[in-house]
Amino acid sequence: MMKKETPRPLFPPLKPYREGRLRVSKLHDLHFEECGSPKGKPLIFLHGGPGGGTDPVYRRYFDPKKWRIVLFDQRGCGKSTPHAELRENTTWDLVEDIEKLRRHLGIERWVVFGGSWGSTLSLAYSQKHPARCKAIILRGIFLLRKKELDWFYQEGGTSALFPDLWERYVRPIPVRERGDMVRAYHKRLTSKSRKVRLEAAKAWSIWEGATSKLRLDPSLLKRFGQGRFAESFARIECHYFINKGFLRKDTQLLDDVRKIRKIPAVIVQGRYDVICPMMSAWALHKAWPEAEFRVIPDAGHSMTELGTRSALIEAAERFSRL
């Protein structure tokens, strides 16, 4: 009988040793922080969403004695300003923000870490600036293809597994508009009425929070249902999705894997991820066989699920020895 592995614990709670702001355009001002050791190996953490912002728990996946951990709130979310702003907010704006932050901090090369939308942004950044990436750790792969958006936001994918939660998600949208849920939500999330925006934002956001884990987590519903978080999360996500991620074509991130093939990488995917289903991680694995591919058999989408957490901590530990 095989012995079940003990999950890797998070590192103790950690406070930043430096916080700052970086003006990246006439409109946008980013909040960033550095944690761990100023002399450690640099790592950039790219959060999800888009529009999710950072969370103190993200600092705890990395040994603070070995890593110089850089986190920042992407345009329009978290402590970055202006809040929930859609203007000048594209994938390629964020890619260049990462470069501006790297230069601002005087870092030559770093490890890039991202999950969910953070995996999308990690791929876009590394494919644009491969010389700046020492290694890549990805989780919950999202390639921003139409079939991935349809799986989660149109009836027949995730809705088939969660019909009860799906009813709550579609409730703000009239039946006649449900053929294109992203467009219908975009209309409401950009409404001049704050009441309309907030109703839509909470329904959109809670749908994702409720389906993030293999077992529903009430604490996630509370966080995703908070008005300020929900508005930036839903507005920015929907803005990116209606614009097809600002990619030149549906398969861009797969097509451009050739640019990063030689960079050491780990791909971690929950078998039962219903937000970013495993078909995308599998497609990336087939395009990039050199990257280590780890499937977590008892996990959904969240990075906090025990098997996924352990795999991410182990990947960071291995790359700390590069």
mmCIF file of N, CA and C in Angstrom, residues 95-197:
data_model
loop_
_atom_site.group_PDB
_atom_site.id
_atom_site.type_symbol
_atom_site.label_atom_id
_atom_site.label_comp_id
_atom_site.label_asym_id
_atom_site.label_seq_id
_atom_site.Cartn_x
_atom_site.Cartn_y
_atom_site.Cartn_z
ATOM 1 N N VAL A 95 2.228 43.477 -19.737
ATOM 2 C CA VAL A 95 3.549 42.911 -20.062
ATOM 3 C C VAL A 95 4.626 43.977 -19.919
ATOM 4 N N GLU A 96 4.349 45.162 -20.423
ATOM 5 C CA GLU A 96 5.350 46.225 -20.316
ATOM 6 C C GLU A 96 5.446 46.774 -18.898
ATOM 7 N N ASP A 97 4.356 46.708 -18.132
ATOM 8 C CA ASP A 97 4.430 47.089 -16.718
ATOM 9 C C ASP A 97 5.411 46.193 -15.966
ATOM 10 N N ILE A 98 5.390 44.912 -16.270
ATOM 11 C CA ILE A 98 6.299 43.966 -15.620
ATOM 12 C C ILE A 98 7.744 44.339 -15.936
ATOM 13 N N GLU A 99 7.997 44.698 -17.182
ATOM 14 C CA GLU A 99 9.352 45.120 -17.572
ATOM 15 C C GLU A 99 9.758 46.420 -16.870
ATOM 16 N N LYS A 100 8.829 47.361 -16.786
ATOM 17 C CA LYS A 100 9.134 48.623 -16.093
ATOM 18 C C LYS A 100 9.449 48.367 -14.630
ATOM 19 N N LEU A 101 8.712 47.455 -14.016
ATOM 20 C CA LEU A 101 8.956 47.118 -12.618
ATOM 21 C C LEU A 101 10.310 46.424 -12.459
ATOM 22 N N ARG A 102 10.624 45.519 -13.371
ATOM 23 C CA ARG A 102 11.929 44.832 -13.314
ATOM 24 C C ARG A 102 13.073 45.843 -13.362
ATOM 25 N N ARG A 103 12.981 46.776 -14.296
ATOM 26 C CA ARG A 103 14.039 47.786 -14.423
ATOM 27 C C ARG A 103 14.082 48.691 -13.198
ATOM 28 N N HIS A 104 12.896 49.053 -12.708
ATOM 29 C CA HIS A 104 12.804 49.923 -11.527
ATOM 30 C C HIS A 104 13.498 49.294 -10.329
ATOM 31 N N LEU A 105 13.402 47.972 -10.209
ATOM 32 C CA LEU A 105 13.975 47.259 -9.069
ATOM 33 C C LEU A 105 15.412 46.810 -9.320
ATOM 34 N N GLY A 106 15.918 47.081 -10.509
ATOM 35 C CA GLY A 106 17.310 46.740 -10.816
ATOM 36 C C GLY A 106 17.561 45.243 -10.914
ATOM 37 N N ILE A 107 16.578 44.501 -11.393
ATOM 38 C CA ILE A 107 16.691 43.047 -11.527
ATOM 39 C C ILE A 107 17.034 42.688 -12.969
ATOM 40 N N GLU A 108 18.023 41.833 -13.156
ATOM 41 C CA GLU A 108 18.443 41.419 -14.497
ATOM 42 C C GLU A 108 17.549 40.308 -15.040
ATOM 43 N N ARG A 109 17.385 39.238 -14.250
ATOM 44 C CA ARG A 109 16.546 38.096 -14.642
ATOM 45 C C ARG A 109 15.811 37.598 -13.404
ATOM 46 N N TRP A 110 14.641 37.025 -13.605
ATOM 47 C CA TRP A 110 13.885 36.512 -12.483
ATOM 48 C C TRP A 110 13.075 35.286 -12.867
ATOM 49 N N VAL A 111 12.620 34.569 -11.846
ATOM 50 C CA VAL A 111 11.691 33.465 -12.044
ATOM 51 C C VAL A 111 10.293 34.062 -12.133
ATOM 52 N N VAL A 112 9.512 33.576 -13.092
ATOM 53 C CA VAL A 112 8.151 34.080 -13.310
ATOM 54 C C VAL A 112 7.167 33.028 -12.820
ATOM 55 N N PHE A 113 6.242 33.448 -11.949
ATOM 56 C CA PHE A 113 5.289 32.543 -11.305
ATOM 57 C C PHE A 113 3.891 33.079 -11.525
ATOM 58 N N GLY A 114 2.997 32.274 -12.117
ATOM 59 C CA GLY A 114 1.640 32.753 -12.331
ATOM 60 C C GLY A 114 0.637 31.629 -12.461
ATOM 61 N N GLY A 115 -0.570 31.835 -11.924
ATOM 62 C CA GLY A 115 -1.634 30.853 -12.033
ATOM 63 C C GLY A 115 -2.909 31.456 -12.566
ATOM 64 N N SER A 116 -3.695 30.649 -13.278
ATOM 65 C CA SER A 116 -4.948 31.088 -13.878
ATOM 66 C C SER A 116 -4.640 32.219 -14.880
ATOM 67 N N TRP A 117 -5.259 33.399 -14.762
ATOM 68 C CA TRP A 117 -4.865 34.515 -15.619
ATOM 69 C C TRP A 117 -3.379 34.813 -15.460
ATOM 70 N N GLY A 118 -2.834 34.582 -14.274
ATOM 71 C CA GLY A 118 -1.394 34.772 -14.084
ATOM 72 C C GLY A 118 -0.573 33.864 -14.979
ATOM 73 N N SER A 119 -1.105 32.679 -15.324
ATOM 74 C CA SER A 119 -0.388 31.803 -16.263
ATOM 75 C C SER A 119 -0.433 32.396 -17.672
ATOM 76 N N THR A 120 -1.573 32.988 -18.029
ATOM 77 C CA THR A 120 -1.705 33.653 -19.333
ATOM 78 C C THR A 120 -0.685 34.778 -19.444
ATOM 79 N N LEU A 121 -0.644 35.609 -18.417
ATOM 80 C CA LEU A 121 0.266 36.758 -18.423
ATOM 81 C C LEU A 121 1.721 36.307 -18.369
ATOM 82 N N SER A 122 1.986 35.237 -17.633
ATOM 83 C CA SER A 122 3.355 34.698 -17.571
ATOM 84 C C SER A 122 3.821 34.246 -18.956
ATOM 85 N N LEU A 123 2.931 33.579 -19.679
ATOM 86 C CA LEU A 123 3.276 33.140 -21.034
ATOM 87 C C LEU A 123 3.483 34.341 -21.960
ATOM 88 N N ALA A 124 2.569 35.301 -21.902
ATOM 89 C CA ALA A 124 2.693 36.486 -22.762
ATOM 90 C C ALA A 124 3.982 37.241 -22.465
ATOM 91 N N TYR A 125 4.288 37.419 -21.171
ATOM 92 C CA TYR A 125 5.509 38.145 -20.792
ATOM 93 C C TYR A 125 6.755 37.387 -21.207
ATOM 94 N N SER A 126 6.815 36.101 -20.894
ATOM 95 C CA SER A 126 8.037 35.334 -21.191
ATOM 96 C C SER A 126 8.255 35.197 -22.689
ATOM 97 N N GLN A 127 7.178 35.123 -23.461
ATOM 98 C CA GLN A 127 7.328 35.027 -24.910
ATOM 99 C C GLN A 127 7.780 36.349 -25.529
ATOM 100 N N LYS A 128 7.451 37.449 -24.863
ATOM 101 C CA LYS A 128 7.898 38.773 -25.336
ATOM 102 C C LYS A 128 9.309 39.079 -24.831
ATOM 103 N N HIS A 129 9.648 38.606 -23.631
ATOM 104 C CA HIS A 129 10.944 38.927 -23.013
ATOM 105 C C HIS A 129 11.623 37.660 -22.464
ATOM 106 N N PRO A 130 11.901 36.689 -23.325
ATOM 107 C CA PRO A 130 12.462 35.419 -22.840
ATOM 108 C C PRO A 130 13.809 35.573 -22.143
ATOM 109 N N ALA A 131 14.599 36.548 -22.548
ATOM 110 C CA ALA A 131 15.928 36.722 -21.955
ATOM 111 C C ALA A 131 15.857 37.145 -20.495
ATOM 112 N N ARG A 132 14.688 37.600 -20.036
ATOM 113 C CA ARG A 132 14.547 38.068 -18.649
ATOM 114 C C ARG A 132 14.022 36.983 -17.715
ATOM 115 N N CYS A 133 13.740 35.805 -18.269
ATOM 116 C CA CYS A 133 13.105 34.741 -17.486
ATOM 117 C C CYS A 133 14.105 33.628 -17.187
ATOM 118 N N LYS A 134 14.356 33.425 -15.918
ATOM 119 C CA LYS A 134 15.279 32.370 -15.488
ATOM 120 C C LYS A 134 14.576 31.020 -15.429
ATOM 121 N N ALA A 135 13.323 31.020 -15.036
ATOM 122 C CA ALA A 135 12.485 29.825 -14.993
ATOM 123 C C ALA A 135 11.032 30.282 -14.909
ATOM 124 N N ILE A 136 10.100 29.348 -15.171
ATOM 125 C CA ILE A 136 8.676 29.680 -15.188
ATOM 126 C C ILE A 136 7.910 28.610 -14.419
ATOM 127 N N ILE A 137 7.035 29.053 -13.511
ATOM 128 C CA ILE A 137 6.149 28.143 -12.782
ATOM 129 C C ILE A 137 4.717 28.562 -13.098
ATOM 130 N N LEU A 138 3.938 27.640 -13.666
ATOM 131 C CA LEU A 138 2.573 27.937 -14.089
ATOM 132 C C LEU A 138 1.588 27.013 -13.387
ATOM 133 N N ARG A 139 0.384 27.542 -13.117
ATOM 134 C CA ARG A 139 -0.651 26.752 -12.454
ATOM 135 C C ARG A 139 -2.020 27.113 -13.016
ATOM 136 N N GLY A 140 -2.880 26.083 -13.223
ATOM 137 C CA GLY A 140 -4.244 26.347 -13.691
ATOM 138 C C GLY A 140 -4.237 27.053 -15.034
ATOM 139 N N ILE A 141 -3.812 26.368 -16.076
ATOM 140 C CA ILE A 141 -3.479 27.012 -17.352
ATOM 141 C C ILE A 141 -4.708 27.589 -18.059
ATOM 142 N N PHE A 142 -4.564 28.849 -18.454
ATOM 143 C CA PHE A 142 -5.607 29.593 -19.159
ATOM 144 C C PHE A 142 -4.959 30.220 -20.380
ATOM 145 N N LEU A 143 -5.380 29.768 -21.576
ATOM 146 C CA LEU A 143 -4.784 30.243 -22.829
ATOM 147 C C LEU A 143 -5.665 31.268 -23.524
ATOM 148 N N LEU A 144 -6.785 31.603 -22.920
ATOM 149 C CA LEU A 144 -7.712 32.626 -23.395
ATOM 150 C C LEU A 144 -8.226 32.336 -24.809
ATOM 151 N N ARG A 145 -8.536 31.067 -25.041
ATOM 152 C CA ARG A 145 -9.160 30.675 -26.300
ATOM 153 C C ARG A 145 -10.683 30.722 -26.156
ATOM 154 N N LYS A 146 -11.364 30.871 -27.273
ATOM 155 C CA LYS A 146 -12.825 30.979 -27.240
ATOM 156 C C LYS A 146 -13.463 29.775 -26.556
ATOM 157 N N LYS A 147 -12.948 28.582 -26.820
ATOM 158 C CA LYS A 147 -13.582 27.397 -26.241
ATOM 159 C C LYS A 147 -13.422 27.353 -24.723
ATOM 160 N N GLU A 148 -12.378 27.983 -24.192
ATOM 161 C CA GLU A 148 -12.219 28.053 -22.738
ATOM 162 C C GLU A 148 -13.246 29.024 -22.137
ATOM 163 N N LEU A 149 -13.424 30.171 -22.796
ATOM 164 C CA LEU A 149 -14.421 31.138 -22.313
ATOM 165 C C LEU A 149 -15.823 30.563 -22.415
ATOM 166 N N ASP A 150 -16.123 29.886 -23.521
ATOM 167 C CA ASP A 150 -17.444 29.271 -23.685
ATOM 168 C C ASP A 150 -17.681 28.193 -22.624
ATOM 169 N N TRP A 151 -16.633 27.423 -22.302
ATOM 170 C CA TRP A 151 -16.758 26.360 -21.299
ATOM 171 C C TRP A 151 -17.247 26.923 -19.963
ATOM 172 N N PHE A 152 -16.719 28.075 -19.556
ATOM 173 C CA PHE A 152 -17.033 28.592 -18.234
ATOM 174 C C PHE A 152 -18.193 29.579 -18.232
ATOM 175 N N TYR A 153 -18.351 30.348 -19.318
ATOM 176 C CA TYR A 153 -19.340 31.431 -19.302
ATOM 177 C C TYR A 153 -20.586 31.161 -20.135
ATOM 178 N N GLN A 154 -20.620 30.062 -20.892
ATOM 179 C CA GLN A 154 -21.818 29.704 -21.645
ATOM 180 C C GLN A 154 -22.346 28.361 -21.145
ATOM 181 N N GLU A 155 -23.628 28.139 -21.340
ATOM 182 C CA GLU A 155 -24.244 26.907 -20.848
ATOM 183 C C GLU A 155 -23.675 25.693 -21.563
ATOM 184 N N GLY A 156 -23.450 24.614 -20.801
ATOM 185 C CA GLY A 156 -22.992 23.367 -21.399
ATOM 186 C C GLY A 156 -21.619 22.914 -20.960
ATOM 187 N N GLY A 157 -20.886 23.762 -20.250
ATOM 188 C CA GLY A 157 -19.574 23.389 -19.728
ATOM 189 C C GLY A 157 -19.657 23.226 -18.228
ATOM 190 N N THR A 158 -19.072 24.195 -17.507
ATOM 191 C CA THR A 158 -19.112 24.171 -16.043
ATOM 192 C C THR A 158 -20.555 24.172 -15.535
ATOM 193 N N SER A 159 -21.457 24.774 -16.282
ATOM 194 C CA SER A 159 -22.862 24.836 -15.858
ATOM 195 C C SER A 159 -23.477 23.450 -15.685
ATOM 196 N N ALA A 160 -22.985 22.472 -16.447
ATOM 197 C CA ALA A 160 -23.524 21.117 -16.348
ATOM 198 C C ALA A 160 -23.162 20.467 -15.015
ATOM 199 N N LEU A 161 -22.079 20.928 -14.403
ATOM 200 C CA LEU A 161 -21.634 20.391 -13.117
ATOM 201 C C LEU A 161 -22.227 21.156 -11.941
ATOM 202 N N PHE A 162 -22.553 22.435 -12.183
ATOM 203 C CA PHE A 162 -23.068 23.289 -11.112
ATOM 204 C C PHE A 162 -24.343 24.008 -11.558
ATOM 205 N N PRO A 163 -25.399 23.270 -11.906
ATOM 206 C CA PRO A 163 -26.620 23.940 -12.398
ATOM 207 C C PRO A 163 -27.257 24.857 -11.368
ATOM 208 N N ASP A 164 -27.098 24.526 -10.075
ATOM 209 C CA ASP A 164 -27.659 25.368 -9.022
ATOM 210 C C ASP A 164 -26.943 26.710 -8.951
ATOM 211 N N LEU A 165 -25.609 26.684 -9.024
ATOM 212 C CA LEU A 165 -24.833 27.923 -9.002
ATOM 213 C C LEU A 165 -24.985 28.695 -10.313
ATOM 214 N N TRP A 166 -25.142 27.964 -11.410
ATOM 215 C CA TRP A 166 -25.329 28.601 -12.722
ATOM 216 C C TRP A 166 -26.597 29.463 -12.727
ATOM 217 N N GLU A 167 -27.643 29.001 -12.074
ATOM 218 C CA GLU A 167 -28.884 29.783 -12.024
ATOM 219 C C GLU A 167 -28.646 31.156 -11.405
ATOM 220 N N ARG A 168 -27.816 31.202 -10.372
ATOM 221 C CA ARG A 168 -27.511 32.485 -9.728
ATOM 222 C C ARG A 168 -26.686 33.376 -10.666
ATOM 223 N N TYR A 169 -25.781 32.743 -11.415
ATOM 224 C CA TYR A 169 -24.919 33.504 -12.328
ATOM 225 C C TYR A 169 -25.732 34.151 -13.454
ATOM 226 N N VAL A 170 -26.698 33.434 -14.014
ATOM 227 C CA VAL A 170 -27.443 33.970 -15.161
ATOM 228 C C VAL A 170 -28.593 34.886 -14.735
ATOM 229 N N ARG A 171 -28.915 34.910 -13.441
ATOM 230 C CA ARG A 171 -30.094 35.647 -12.968
ATOM 231 C C ARG A 171 -30.135 37.115 -13.411
ATOM 232 N N PRO A 172 -29.025 37.863 -13.409
ATOM 233 C CA PRO A 172 -29.106 39.279 -13.817
ATOM 234 C C PRO A 172 -29.305 39.482 -15.318
ATOM 235 N N ILE A 173 -29.225 38.404 -16.107
ATOM 236 C CA ILE A 173 -29.259 38.540 -17.566
ATOM 237 C C ILE A 173 -30.590 38.030 -18.119
ATOM 238 N N PRO A 174 -31.324 38.855 -18.878
ATOM 239 C CA PRO A 174 -32.575 38.387 -19.498
ATOM 240 C C PRO A 174 -32.315 37.199 -20.425
ATOM 241 N N VAL A 175 -33.293 36.302 -20.528
ATOM 242 C CA VAL A 175 -33.140 35.085 -21.332
ATOM 243 C C VAL A 175 -32.717 35.410 -22.767
ATOM 244 N N ARG A 176 -33.267 36.482 -23.326
ATOM 245 C CA ARG A 176 -32.969 36.818 -24.726
ATOM 246 C C ARG A 176 -31.511 37.183 -24.953
ATOM 247 N N GLU A 177 -30.758 37.517 -23.875
ATOM 248 C CA GLU A 177 -29.356 37.914 -24.028
ATOM 249 C C GLU A 177 -28.369 36.820 -23.634
ATOM 250 N N ARG A 178 -28.863 35.668 -23.222
ATOM 251 C CA ARG A 178 -27.977 34.646 -22.667
ATOM 252 C C ARG A 178 -27.189 33.868 -23.718
ATOM 253 N N GLY A 179 -27.420 34.151 -24.983
ATOM 254 C CA GLY A 179 -26.620 33.512 -26.038
ATOM 255 C C GLY A 179 -25.187 34.001 -26.065
ATOM 256 N N ASP A 180 -24.932 35.153 -25.471
ATOM 257 C CA ASP A 180 -23.569 35.703 -25.376
ATOM 258 C C ASP A 180 -23.444 36.351 -24.002
ATOM 259 N N MET A 181 -23.101 35.523 -23.010
ATOM 260 C CA MET A 181 -23.067 35.985 -21.627
ATOM 261 C C MET A 181 -21.989 37.030 -21.379
ATOM 262 N N VAL A 182 -20.835 36.890 -22.026
ATOM 263 C CA VAL A 182 -19.765 37.869 -21.822
ATOM 264 C C VAL A 182 -20.217 39.236 -22.312
ATOM 265 N N ARG A 183 -20.860 39.276 -23.477
ATOM 266 C CA ARG A 183 -21.353 40.562 -24.001
ATOM 267 C C ARG A 183 -22.452 41.138 -23.108
ATOM 268 N N ALA A 184 -23.339 40.278 -22.647
ATOM 269 C CA ALA A 184 -24.437 40.739 -21.797
ATOM 270 C C ALA A 184 -23.906 41.300 -20.477
ATOM 271 N N TYR A 185 -22.925 40.622 -19.915
ATOM 272 C CA TYR A 185 -22.331 41.111 -18.663
ATOM 273 C C TYR A 185 -21.525 42.386 -18.904
ATOM 274 N N HIS A 186 -20.819 42.456 -20.023
ATOM 275 C CA HIS A 186 -20.030 43.656 -20.327
ATOM 276 C C HIS A 186 -20.931 44.884 -20.370
ATOM 277 N N LYS A 187 -22.099 44.738 -20.964
ATOM 278 C CA LYS A 187 -23.066 45.836 -21.052
ATOM 279 C C LYS A 187 -23.427 46.344 -19.656
ATOM 280 N N ARG A 188 -23.626 45.446 -18.714
ATOM 281 C CA ARG A 188 -24.023 45.830 -17.352
ATOM 282 C C ARG A 188 -22.838 46.291 -16.505
ATOM 283 N N LEU A 189 -21.691 45.679 -16.719
ATOM 284 C CA LEU A 189 -20.507 46.054 -15.936
ATOM 285 C C LEU A 189 -19.943 47.412 -16.345
ATOM 286 N N THR A 190 -20.366 47.912 -17.503
ATOM 287 C CA THR A 190 -19.948 49.254 -17.942
ATOM 288 C C THR A 190 -21.124 50.237 -17.903
ATOM 289 N N SER A 191 -22.191 49.845 -17.213
ATOM 290 C CA SER A 191 -23.366 50.711 -17.067
ATOM 291 C C SER A 191 -23.013 51.974 -16.277
ATOM 292 N N LYS A 192 -23.761 53.052 -16.511
ATOM 293 C CA LYS A 192 -23.583 54.275 -15.729
ATOM 294 C C LYS A 192 -24.186 54.138 -14.334
ATOM 295 N N SER A 193 -25.032 53.124 -14.165
ATOM 296 C CA SER A 193 -25.682 52.895 -12.869
ATOM 297 C C SER A 193 -24.800 52.031 -11.981
ATOM 298 N N ARG A 194 -24.414 52.577 -10.820
ATOM 299 C CA ARG A 194 -23.588 51.793 -9.898
ATOM 300 C C ARG A 194 -24.354 50.567 -9.406
ATOM 301 N N LYS A 195 -25.645 50.684 -9.207
ATOM 302 C CA LYS A 195 -26.450 49.554 -8.750
ATOM 303 C C LYS A 195 -26.411 48.412 -9.760
ATOM 304 N N VAL A 196 -26.560 48.742 -11.028
ATOM 305 C CA VAL A 196 -26.514 47.721 -12.094
ATOM 306 C C VAL A 196 -25.134 47.086 -12.157
ATOM 307 N N ARG A 197 -24.086 47.927 -12.072
ATOM 308 C CA ARG A 197 -22.711 47.409 -12.130
ATOM 309 C C ARG A 197 -22.437 46.446 -10.984
#
